[in-house]
Tab-separated table of C-alpha atoms in Angstrom:
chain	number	residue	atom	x	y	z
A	18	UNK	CA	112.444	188.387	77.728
A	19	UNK	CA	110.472	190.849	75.984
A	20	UNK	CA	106.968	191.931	76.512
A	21	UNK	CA	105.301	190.091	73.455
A	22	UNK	CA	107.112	187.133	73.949
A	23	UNK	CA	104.338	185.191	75.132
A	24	UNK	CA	104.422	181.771	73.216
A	25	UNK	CA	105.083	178.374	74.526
A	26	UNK	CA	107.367	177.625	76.731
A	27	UNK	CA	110.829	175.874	74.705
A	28	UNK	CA	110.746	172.897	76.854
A	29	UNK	CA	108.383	170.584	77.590
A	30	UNK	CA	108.963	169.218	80.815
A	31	UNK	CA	106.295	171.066	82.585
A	32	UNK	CA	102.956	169.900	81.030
A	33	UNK	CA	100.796	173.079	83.037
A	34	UNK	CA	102.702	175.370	80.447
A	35	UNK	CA	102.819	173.628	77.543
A	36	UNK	CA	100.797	176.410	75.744
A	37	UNK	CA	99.485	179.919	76.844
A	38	UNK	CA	96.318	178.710	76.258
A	39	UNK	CA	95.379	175.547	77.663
A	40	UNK	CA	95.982	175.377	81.384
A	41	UNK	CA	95.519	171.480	81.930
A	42	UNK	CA	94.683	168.554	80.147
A	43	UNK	CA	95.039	164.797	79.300
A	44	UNK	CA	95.816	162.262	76.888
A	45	UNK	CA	92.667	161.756	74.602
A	46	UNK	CA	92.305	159.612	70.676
A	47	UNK	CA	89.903	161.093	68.388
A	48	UNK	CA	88.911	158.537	65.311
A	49	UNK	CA	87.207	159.375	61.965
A	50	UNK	CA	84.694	157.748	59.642
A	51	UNK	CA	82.149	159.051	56.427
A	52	UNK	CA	79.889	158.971	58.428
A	53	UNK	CA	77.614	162.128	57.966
A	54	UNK	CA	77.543	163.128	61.505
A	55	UNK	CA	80.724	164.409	62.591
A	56	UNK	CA	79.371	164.094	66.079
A	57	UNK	CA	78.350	160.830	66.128
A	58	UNK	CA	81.473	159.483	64.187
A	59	UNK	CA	84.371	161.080	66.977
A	60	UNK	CA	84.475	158.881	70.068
A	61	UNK	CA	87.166	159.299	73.117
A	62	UNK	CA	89.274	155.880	73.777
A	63	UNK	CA	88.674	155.088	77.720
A	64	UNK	CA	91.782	153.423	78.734
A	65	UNK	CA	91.092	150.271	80.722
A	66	UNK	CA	95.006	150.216	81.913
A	67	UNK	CA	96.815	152.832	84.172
A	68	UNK	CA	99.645	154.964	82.330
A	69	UNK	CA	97.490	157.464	80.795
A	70	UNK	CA	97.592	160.009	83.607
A	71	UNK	CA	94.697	161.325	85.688
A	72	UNK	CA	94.997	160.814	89.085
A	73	UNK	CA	99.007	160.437	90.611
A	74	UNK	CA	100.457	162.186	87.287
A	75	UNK	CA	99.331	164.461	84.394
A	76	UNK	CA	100.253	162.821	80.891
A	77	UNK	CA	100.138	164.525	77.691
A	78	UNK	CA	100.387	163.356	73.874
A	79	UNK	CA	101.963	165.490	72.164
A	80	UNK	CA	102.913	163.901	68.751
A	81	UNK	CA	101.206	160.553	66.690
A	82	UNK	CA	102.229	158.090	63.318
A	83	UNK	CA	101.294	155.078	62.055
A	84	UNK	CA	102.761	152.096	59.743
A	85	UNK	CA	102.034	148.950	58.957
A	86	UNK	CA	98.779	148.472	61.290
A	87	UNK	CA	100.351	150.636	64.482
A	88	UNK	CA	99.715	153.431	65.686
A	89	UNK	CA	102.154	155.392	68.222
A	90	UNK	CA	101.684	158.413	70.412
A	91	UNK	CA	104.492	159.901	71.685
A	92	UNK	CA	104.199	162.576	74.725
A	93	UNK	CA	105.464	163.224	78.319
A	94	UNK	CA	104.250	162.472	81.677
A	95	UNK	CA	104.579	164.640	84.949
A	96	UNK	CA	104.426	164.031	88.688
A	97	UNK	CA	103.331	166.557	91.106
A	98	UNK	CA	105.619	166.779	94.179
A	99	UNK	CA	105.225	169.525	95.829
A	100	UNK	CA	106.736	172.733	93.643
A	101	UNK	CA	109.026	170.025	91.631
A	102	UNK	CA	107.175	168.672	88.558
A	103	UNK	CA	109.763	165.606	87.907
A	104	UNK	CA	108.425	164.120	84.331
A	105	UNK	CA	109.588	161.261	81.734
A	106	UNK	CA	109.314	160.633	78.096
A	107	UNK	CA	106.469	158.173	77.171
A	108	UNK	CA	105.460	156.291	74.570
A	109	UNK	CA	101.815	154.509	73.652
A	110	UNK	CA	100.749	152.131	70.826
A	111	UNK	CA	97.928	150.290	69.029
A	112	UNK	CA	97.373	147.850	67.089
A	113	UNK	CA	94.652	148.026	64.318
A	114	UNK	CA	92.306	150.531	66.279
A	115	UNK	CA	92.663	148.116	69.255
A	116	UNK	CA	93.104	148.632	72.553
A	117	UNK	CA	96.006	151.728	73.451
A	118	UNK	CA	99.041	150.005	75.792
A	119	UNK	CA	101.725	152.321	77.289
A	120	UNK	CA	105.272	151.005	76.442
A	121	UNK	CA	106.825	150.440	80.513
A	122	UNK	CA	108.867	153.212	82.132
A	123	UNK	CA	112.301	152.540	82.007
A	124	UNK	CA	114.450	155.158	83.061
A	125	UNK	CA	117.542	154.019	81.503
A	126	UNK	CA	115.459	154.567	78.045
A	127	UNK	CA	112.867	157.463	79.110
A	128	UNK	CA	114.797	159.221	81.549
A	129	UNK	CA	114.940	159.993	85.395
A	130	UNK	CA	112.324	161.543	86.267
A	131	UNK	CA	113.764	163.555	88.864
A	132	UNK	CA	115.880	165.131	86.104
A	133	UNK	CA	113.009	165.580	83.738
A	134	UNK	CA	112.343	164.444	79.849
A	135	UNK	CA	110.136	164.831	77.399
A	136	UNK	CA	109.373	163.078	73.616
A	137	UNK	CA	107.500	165.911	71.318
A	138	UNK	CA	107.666	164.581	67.879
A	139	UNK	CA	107.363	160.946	66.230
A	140	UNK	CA	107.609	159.681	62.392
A	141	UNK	CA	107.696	155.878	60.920
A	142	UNK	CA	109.232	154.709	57.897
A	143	UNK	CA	110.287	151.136	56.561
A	144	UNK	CA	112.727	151.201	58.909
A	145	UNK	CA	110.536	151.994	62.106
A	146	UNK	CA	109.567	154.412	64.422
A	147	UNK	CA	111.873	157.270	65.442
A	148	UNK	CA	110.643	159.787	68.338
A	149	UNK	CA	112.566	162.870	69.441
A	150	UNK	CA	112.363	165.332	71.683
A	151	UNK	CA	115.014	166.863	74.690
A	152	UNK	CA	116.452	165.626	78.201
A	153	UNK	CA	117.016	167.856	81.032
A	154	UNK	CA	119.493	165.085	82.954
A	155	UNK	CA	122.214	167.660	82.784
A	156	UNK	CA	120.353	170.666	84.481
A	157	UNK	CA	118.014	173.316	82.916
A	158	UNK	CA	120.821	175.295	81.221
A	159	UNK	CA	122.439	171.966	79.665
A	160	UNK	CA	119.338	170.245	78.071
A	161	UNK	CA	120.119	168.250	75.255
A	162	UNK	CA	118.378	166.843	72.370
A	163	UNK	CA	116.961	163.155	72.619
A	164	UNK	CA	116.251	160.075	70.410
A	165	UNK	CA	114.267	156.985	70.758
A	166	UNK	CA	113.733	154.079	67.773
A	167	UNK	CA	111.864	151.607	67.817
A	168	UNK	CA	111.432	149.003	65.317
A	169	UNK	CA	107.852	147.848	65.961
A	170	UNK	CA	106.352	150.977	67.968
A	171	UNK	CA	106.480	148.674	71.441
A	172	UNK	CA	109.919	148.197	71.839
A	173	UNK	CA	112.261	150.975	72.150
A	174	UNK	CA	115.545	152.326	72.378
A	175	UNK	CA	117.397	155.423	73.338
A	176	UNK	CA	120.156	157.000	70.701
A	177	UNK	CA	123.288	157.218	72.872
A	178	UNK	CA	123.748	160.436	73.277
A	179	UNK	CA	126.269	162.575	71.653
A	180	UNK	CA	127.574	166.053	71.639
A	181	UNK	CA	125.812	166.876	67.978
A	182	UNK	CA	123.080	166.670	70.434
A	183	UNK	CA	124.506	169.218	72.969
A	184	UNK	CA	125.995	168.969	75.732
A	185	UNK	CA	127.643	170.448	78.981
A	186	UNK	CA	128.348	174.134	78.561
A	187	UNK	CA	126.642	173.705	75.352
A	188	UNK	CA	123.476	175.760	76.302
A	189	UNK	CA	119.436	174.803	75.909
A	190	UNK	CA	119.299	171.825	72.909
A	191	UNK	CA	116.123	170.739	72.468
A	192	UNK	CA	114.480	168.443	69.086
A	193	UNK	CA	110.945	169.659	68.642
A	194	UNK	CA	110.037	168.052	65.153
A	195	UNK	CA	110.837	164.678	62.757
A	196	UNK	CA	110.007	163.571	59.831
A	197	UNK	CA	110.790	161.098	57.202
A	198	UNK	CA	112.624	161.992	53.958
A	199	UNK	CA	114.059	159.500	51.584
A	200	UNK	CA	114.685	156.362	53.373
A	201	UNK	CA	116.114	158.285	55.712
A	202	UNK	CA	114.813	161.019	58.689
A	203	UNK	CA	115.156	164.649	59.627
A	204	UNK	CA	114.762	166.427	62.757
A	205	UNK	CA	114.833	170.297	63.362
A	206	UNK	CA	114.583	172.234	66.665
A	207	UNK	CA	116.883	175.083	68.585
A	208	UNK	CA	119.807	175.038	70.828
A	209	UNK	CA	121.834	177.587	72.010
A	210	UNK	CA	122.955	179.380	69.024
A	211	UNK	CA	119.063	179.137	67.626
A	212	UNK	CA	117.686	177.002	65.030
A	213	UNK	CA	119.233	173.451	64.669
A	214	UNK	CA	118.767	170.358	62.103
A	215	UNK	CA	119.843	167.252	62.861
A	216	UNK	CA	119.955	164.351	59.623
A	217	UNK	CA	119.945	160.417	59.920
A	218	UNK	CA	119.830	157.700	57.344
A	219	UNK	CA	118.377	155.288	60.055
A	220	UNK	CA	117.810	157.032	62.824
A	221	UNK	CA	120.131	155.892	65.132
A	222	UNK	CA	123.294	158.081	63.851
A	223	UNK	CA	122.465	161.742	63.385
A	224	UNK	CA	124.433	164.797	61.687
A	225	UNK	CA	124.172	168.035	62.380
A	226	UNK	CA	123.934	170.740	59.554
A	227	UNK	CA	126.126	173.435	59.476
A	228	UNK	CA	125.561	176.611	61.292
A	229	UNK	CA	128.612	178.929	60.952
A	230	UNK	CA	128.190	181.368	58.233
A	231	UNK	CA	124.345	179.616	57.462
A	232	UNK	CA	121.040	181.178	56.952
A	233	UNK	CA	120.444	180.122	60.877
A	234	UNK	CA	122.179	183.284	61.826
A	235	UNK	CA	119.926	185.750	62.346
A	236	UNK	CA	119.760	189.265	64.109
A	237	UNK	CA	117.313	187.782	66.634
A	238	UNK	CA	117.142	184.291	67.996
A	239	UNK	CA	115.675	181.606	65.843
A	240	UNK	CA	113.237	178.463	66.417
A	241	UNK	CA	112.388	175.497	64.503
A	242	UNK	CA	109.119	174.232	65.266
A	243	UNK	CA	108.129	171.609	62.848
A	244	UNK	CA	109.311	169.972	59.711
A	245	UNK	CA	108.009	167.989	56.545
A	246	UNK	CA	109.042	167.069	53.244
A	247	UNK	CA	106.713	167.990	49.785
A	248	UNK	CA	106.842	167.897	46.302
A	249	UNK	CA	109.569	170.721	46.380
A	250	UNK	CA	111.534	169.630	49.247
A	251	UNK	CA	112.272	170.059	52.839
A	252	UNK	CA	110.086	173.059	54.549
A	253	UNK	CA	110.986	173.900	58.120
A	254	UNK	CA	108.649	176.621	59.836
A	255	UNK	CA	108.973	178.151	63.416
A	256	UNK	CA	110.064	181.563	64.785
A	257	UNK	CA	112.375	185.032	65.349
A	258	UNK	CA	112.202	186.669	68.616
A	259	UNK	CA	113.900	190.026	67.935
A	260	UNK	CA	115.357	191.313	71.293
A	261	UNK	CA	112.984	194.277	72.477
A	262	UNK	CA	110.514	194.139	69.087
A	263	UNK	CA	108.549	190.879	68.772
A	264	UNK	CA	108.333	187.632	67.519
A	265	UNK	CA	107.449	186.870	63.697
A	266	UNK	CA	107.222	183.557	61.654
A	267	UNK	CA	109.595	181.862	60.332
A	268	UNK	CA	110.867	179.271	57.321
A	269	UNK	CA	113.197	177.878	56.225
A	270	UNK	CA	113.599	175.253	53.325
A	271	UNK	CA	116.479	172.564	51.961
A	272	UNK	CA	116.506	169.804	48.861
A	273	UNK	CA	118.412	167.538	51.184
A	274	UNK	CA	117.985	168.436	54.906
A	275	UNK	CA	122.134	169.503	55.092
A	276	UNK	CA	122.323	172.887	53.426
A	277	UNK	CA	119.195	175.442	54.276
A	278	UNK	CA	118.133	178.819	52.853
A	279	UNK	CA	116.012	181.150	54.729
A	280	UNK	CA	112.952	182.450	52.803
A	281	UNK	CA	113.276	185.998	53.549
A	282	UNK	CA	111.190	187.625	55.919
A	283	UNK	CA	107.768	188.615	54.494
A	284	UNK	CA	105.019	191.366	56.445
A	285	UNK	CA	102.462	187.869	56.180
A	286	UNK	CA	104.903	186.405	59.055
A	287	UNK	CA	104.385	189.188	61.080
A	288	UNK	CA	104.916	192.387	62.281
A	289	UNK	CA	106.690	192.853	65.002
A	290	UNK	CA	107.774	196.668	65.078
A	291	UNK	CA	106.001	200.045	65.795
A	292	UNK	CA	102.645	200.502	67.385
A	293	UNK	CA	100.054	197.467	67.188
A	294	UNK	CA	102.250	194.618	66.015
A	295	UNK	CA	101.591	191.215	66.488
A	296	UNK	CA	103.759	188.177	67.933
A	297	UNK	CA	103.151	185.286	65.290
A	298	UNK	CA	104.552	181.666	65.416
A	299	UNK	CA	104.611	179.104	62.778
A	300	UNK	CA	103.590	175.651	64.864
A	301	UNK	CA	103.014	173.319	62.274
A	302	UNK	CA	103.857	172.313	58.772
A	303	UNK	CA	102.718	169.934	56.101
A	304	UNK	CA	102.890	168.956	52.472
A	305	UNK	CA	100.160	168.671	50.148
A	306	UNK	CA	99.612	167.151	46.771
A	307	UNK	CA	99.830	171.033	45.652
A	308	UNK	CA	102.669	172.664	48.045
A	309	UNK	CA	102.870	173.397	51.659
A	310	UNK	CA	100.109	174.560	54.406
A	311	UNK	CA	101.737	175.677	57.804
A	312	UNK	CA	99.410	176.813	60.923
A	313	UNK	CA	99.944	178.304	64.127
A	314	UNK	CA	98.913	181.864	66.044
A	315	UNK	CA	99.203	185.536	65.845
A	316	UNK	CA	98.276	188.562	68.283
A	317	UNK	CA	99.636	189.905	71.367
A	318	UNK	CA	97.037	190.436	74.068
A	319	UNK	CA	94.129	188.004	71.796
A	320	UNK	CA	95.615	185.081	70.105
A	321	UNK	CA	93.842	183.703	66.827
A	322	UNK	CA	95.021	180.518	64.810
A	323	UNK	CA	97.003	181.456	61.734
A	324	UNK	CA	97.276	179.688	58.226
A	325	UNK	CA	99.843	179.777	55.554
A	326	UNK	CA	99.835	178.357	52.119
A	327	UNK	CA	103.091	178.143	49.732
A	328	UNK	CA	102.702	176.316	46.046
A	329	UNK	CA	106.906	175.278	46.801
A	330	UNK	CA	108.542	176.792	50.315
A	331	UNK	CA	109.496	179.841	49.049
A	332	UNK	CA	106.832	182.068	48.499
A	333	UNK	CA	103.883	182.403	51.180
A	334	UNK	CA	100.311	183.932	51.466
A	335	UNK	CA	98.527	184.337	54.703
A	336	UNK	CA	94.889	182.835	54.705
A	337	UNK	CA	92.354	185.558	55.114
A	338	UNK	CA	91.670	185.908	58.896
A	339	UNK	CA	88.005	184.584	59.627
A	340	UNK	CA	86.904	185.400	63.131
A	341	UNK	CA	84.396	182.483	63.444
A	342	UNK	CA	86.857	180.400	61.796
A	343	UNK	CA	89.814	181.126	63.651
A	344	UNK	CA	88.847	183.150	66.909
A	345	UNK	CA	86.889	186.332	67.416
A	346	UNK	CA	89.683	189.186	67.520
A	347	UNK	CA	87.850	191.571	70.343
A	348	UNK	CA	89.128	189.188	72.925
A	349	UNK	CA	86.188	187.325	74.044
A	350	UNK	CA	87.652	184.054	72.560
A	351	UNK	CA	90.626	182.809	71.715
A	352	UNK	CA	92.752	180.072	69.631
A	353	UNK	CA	95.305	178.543	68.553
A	354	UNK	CA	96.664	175.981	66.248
A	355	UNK	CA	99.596	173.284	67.204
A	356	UNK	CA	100.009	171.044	64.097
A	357	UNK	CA	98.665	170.491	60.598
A	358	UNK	CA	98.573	167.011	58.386
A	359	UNK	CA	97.583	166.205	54.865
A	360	UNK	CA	94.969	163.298	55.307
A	361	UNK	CA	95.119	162.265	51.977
A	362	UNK	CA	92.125	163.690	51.482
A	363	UNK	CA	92.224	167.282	53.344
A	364	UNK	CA	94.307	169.022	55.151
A	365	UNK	CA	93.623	168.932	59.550
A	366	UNK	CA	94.859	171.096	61.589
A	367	UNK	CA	94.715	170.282	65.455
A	368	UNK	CA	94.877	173.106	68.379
A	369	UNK	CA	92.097	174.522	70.898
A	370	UNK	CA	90.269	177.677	71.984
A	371	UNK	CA	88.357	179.443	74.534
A	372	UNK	CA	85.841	181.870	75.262
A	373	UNK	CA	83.302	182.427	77.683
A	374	UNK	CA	81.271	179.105	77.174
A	375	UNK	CA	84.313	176.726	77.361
A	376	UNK	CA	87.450	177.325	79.077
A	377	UNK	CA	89.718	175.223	76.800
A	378	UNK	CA	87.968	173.507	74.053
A	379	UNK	CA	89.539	170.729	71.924
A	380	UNK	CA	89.676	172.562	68.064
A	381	UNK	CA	90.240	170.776	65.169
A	382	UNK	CA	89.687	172.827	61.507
A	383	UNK	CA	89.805	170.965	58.181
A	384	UNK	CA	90.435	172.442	54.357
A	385	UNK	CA	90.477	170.620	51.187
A	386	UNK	CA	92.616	172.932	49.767
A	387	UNK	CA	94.437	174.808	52.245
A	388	UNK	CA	92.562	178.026	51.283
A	389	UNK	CA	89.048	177.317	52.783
A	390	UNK	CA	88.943	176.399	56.114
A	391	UNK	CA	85.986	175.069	58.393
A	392	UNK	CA	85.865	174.385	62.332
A	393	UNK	CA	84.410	171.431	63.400
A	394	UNK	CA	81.762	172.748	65.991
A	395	UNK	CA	79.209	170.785	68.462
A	396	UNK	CA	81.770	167.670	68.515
A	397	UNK	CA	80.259	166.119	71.823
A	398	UNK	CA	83.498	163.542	71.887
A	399	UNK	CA	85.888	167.138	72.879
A	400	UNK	CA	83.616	167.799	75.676
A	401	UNK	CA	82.260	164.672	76.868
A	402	UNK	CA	81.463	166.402	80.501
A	403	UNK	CA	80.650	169.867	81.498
A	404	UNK	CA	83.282	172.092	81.815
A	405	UNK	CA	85.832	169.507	80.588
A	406	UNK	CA	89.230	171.135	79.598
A	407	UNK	CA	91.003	169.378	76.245
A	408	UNK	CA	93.348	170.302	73.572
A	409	UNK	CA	94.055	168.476	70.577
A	410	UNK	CA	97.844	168.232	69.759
A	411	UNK	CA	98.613	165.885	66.437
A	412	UNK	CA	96.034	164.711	63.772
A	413	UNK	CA	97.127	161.161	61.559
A	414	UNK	CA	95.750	158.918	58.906
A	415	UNK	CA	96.039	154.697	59.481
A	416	UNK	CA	96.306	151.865	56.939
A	417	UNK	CA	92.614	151.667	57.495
A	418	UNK	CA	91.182	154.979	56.517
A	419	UNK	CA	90.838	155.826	60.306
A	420	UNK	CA	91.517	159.185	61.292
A	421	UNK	CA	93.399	159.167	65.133
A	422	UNK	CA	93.716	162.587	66.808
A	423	UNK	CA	95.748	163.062	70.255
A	424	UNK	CA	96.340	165.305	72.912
A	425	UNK	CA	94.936	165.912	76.572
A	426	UNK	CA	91.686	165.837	78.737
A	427	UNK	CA	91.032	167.113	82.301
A	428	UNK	CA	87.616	167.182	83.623
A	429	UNK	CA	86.660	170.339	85.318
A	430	UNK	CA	86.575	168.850	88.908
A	431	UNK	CA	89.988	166.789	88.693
A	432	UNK	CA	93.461	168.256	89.166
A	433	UNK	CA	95.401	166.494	86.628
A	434	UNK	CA	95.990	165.806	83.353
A	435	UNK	CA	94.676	162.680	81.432
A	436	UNK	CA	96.412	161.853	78.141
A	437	UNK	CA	93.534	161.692	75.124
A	438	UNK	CA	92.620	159.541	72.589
A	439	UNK	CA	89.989	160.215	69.895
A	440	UNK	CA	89.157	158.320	66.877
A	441	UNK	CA	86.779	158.378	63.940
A	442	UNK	CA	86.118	155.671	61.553
């Protein structure tokens, strides 16, 4: 792999690694509310049942929706035996803002967790609740893509699995992203031959889109991070790793999730030849009322979050780098954006940084626009102890107006991970 590759491990099985820059965490709900004290509005959701990680396991939340009054979080959770980290998909829900309940582990539906799975993406509809992600049951060389529906967000199923998929001999297939298009859903991710798209009308049967002779050919190898559908369409975003150059952003875009063009490569995704380029990922995507905003990171040796604004998928502008805003580039801090949503009323992007005060700090940066962009600062909720490590992972909006952020928690003197809750409102 080459030097400047230095961005998230593909799969998620092994929650320690999950980013470059948070080193553990747990499962943590933020909430919002107008009130005018962003501190005093955030509070963490204690759980009062086990299955949140902490103490045998580490448990992360990685992905959250809501419809019709529930809430689910979708995520992974890991087991520490000696050097094997065995882990399963998991799944937790709410009700109206009440009390958080993770579904049972069944490994028929989850996965073994000797053999390793993981959920990283959820979306509702009408129809229900469909969660993807990958399963390692066939070895780390065979993973294959995975998918769980649910009508009601506490029940759930897993797709039978089928070679669109993967399969063995088929390579690395893993789904990283879905979202809701139509009546219908779309997922996007990588396997073996790169970027990968999977369509359903009801998420139980999925279709691949074509790759021979398709703008997912490229010189290097291609990534699909995240997905989301606008006013102009479908906008995928993710990355090219270019063997012995770098990594640079990239996107993709499609009316009706089956036939994709690639926006062509632009110097705001990146540089990543000659002296002093950067590696740059697109992590997250979302649609506006007024076009697209997608975050993520850029820089080799420092990492800052990253923002992108498009007015339709095609063309993109790189938001002014802010050091304050989005990390300090002379290396004493760090950061790094996972996922962006459209509130309704502002655009949030979730992710984390460090520097010399905090080790790994919970970030979450909000814009009305997509152009101006604050960080929420001083948010006691993030940090409720001293030296507390968190990271916020996936940002939503409820019937209710409430505002439920997720991701993990680890308190400086524990050893695992507790899966987070915050809330507001």
């Amino acid at each position: 792999m080459p030097a400047p590759h230095r961005r998230r491990t593909p799969v998620v099985i092994t929650i320690a690694v999950l980013t470059t820059l948070v080193v553990a965490a747990g499962v943590v709900l933020w909430e919002t509310s107008d009130s005018d004290s962003e501190d005093a509005s955030w509070t963490r959701y204690d759980p009062a049942s086990s299955g949140f990680g902490g103490r045998d396991s580490s448990a992360l939340m990685t992905s959250v929706a809501t419809h019709d009054d529930t809430t689910v979080a979708v995520g992974s959770e890991e087991w520490h035996r000696g050097e094997l980290r065995p882990s399963t998909a998991a799944v937790w829900y709410s009700h109206g803002g009440a009390e958080w309940e993770r579904v049972p582990r069944k490994d028929a539906v989850f996965g073994d967790p000797d053999n390793g799975a993981a959920a990283l993406s959820v979306a509702a509809n009408d129809q229900g609740f469909v969660a993807a992600g990958v399963d390692r049951s066939l070895g780390d060389t065979d993973a294959v893509g995975a998918v769980w529906t649910s009508s009601d967000g506490v029940d759930w199923q897993r797709v039978p699995h089928d070679d669109v998929f993967g399969g063995q001999g088929q390579g690395h297939t893993q789904i990283r992203s879905v979202t809701t298009h139509g009546s219908g859903f779309v997922a996007v991710g990588d396997a073996a031959e790169g970027a990968a798209v999977w369509t359903s009308d009801n998420g139980r049967t999925w279709t691949r889109a074509r790759h021979e002779n398709s703008p997912f050919e490229r010189p290097g190898t291609t990534s699909m991070r995240s997905v989301t559908s606008g006013p102009s369409g479908l906008v995928a975003v993710g990355t090219e790793e270019l063997p012995g150059f770098g990594v640079v952003a990239a996107v993709w875009r499609s009316d009706d999730g089956f036939w994709w063009q690639r926006v062509p490569h632009d110097d705001a995704f990146g540089n990543a030849f000659g002296e002093g380029y950067d590696a740059t990922t697109m992590a997250g995507v979302a649609a506006g009322p007024d076009g697209y905003v997608s975050v993520g990171d850029t820089g080799y040796s420092t990492t800052t979050a990253a923002v992108w604004t498009s007015p339709d998928g095609r063309t993109w502008s790189r938001v002014p780098h802010r050091p304050q805003t989005f990390g300090v580039d002379d290396g004493y801090a760090t950061a790094t954006a996972t996922d962006v949503t459209w509130t309704g009323e502002e655009f949030a992007a979730t992710g984390a940084r460090s520097d010399d005060e905090a080790p790994v700090r919970a970030t979450l940066w909000t814009s009305r626009d997509g152009q101006e962009w604050q960080r929420d600062t001083g948010i006691r909720a993030f940090d409720r102890e001293d030296g507390t490590v968190s990271e916020l992972w996936s940002i939503t909006r409820t019937d209710d107006d409430r505002l439920i952020a997720v991701g993990r928690a680890r308190p400086h003197d524990t050893a695992r991970d507790a899966a987070a809750v915050w809330g507001r409102g």
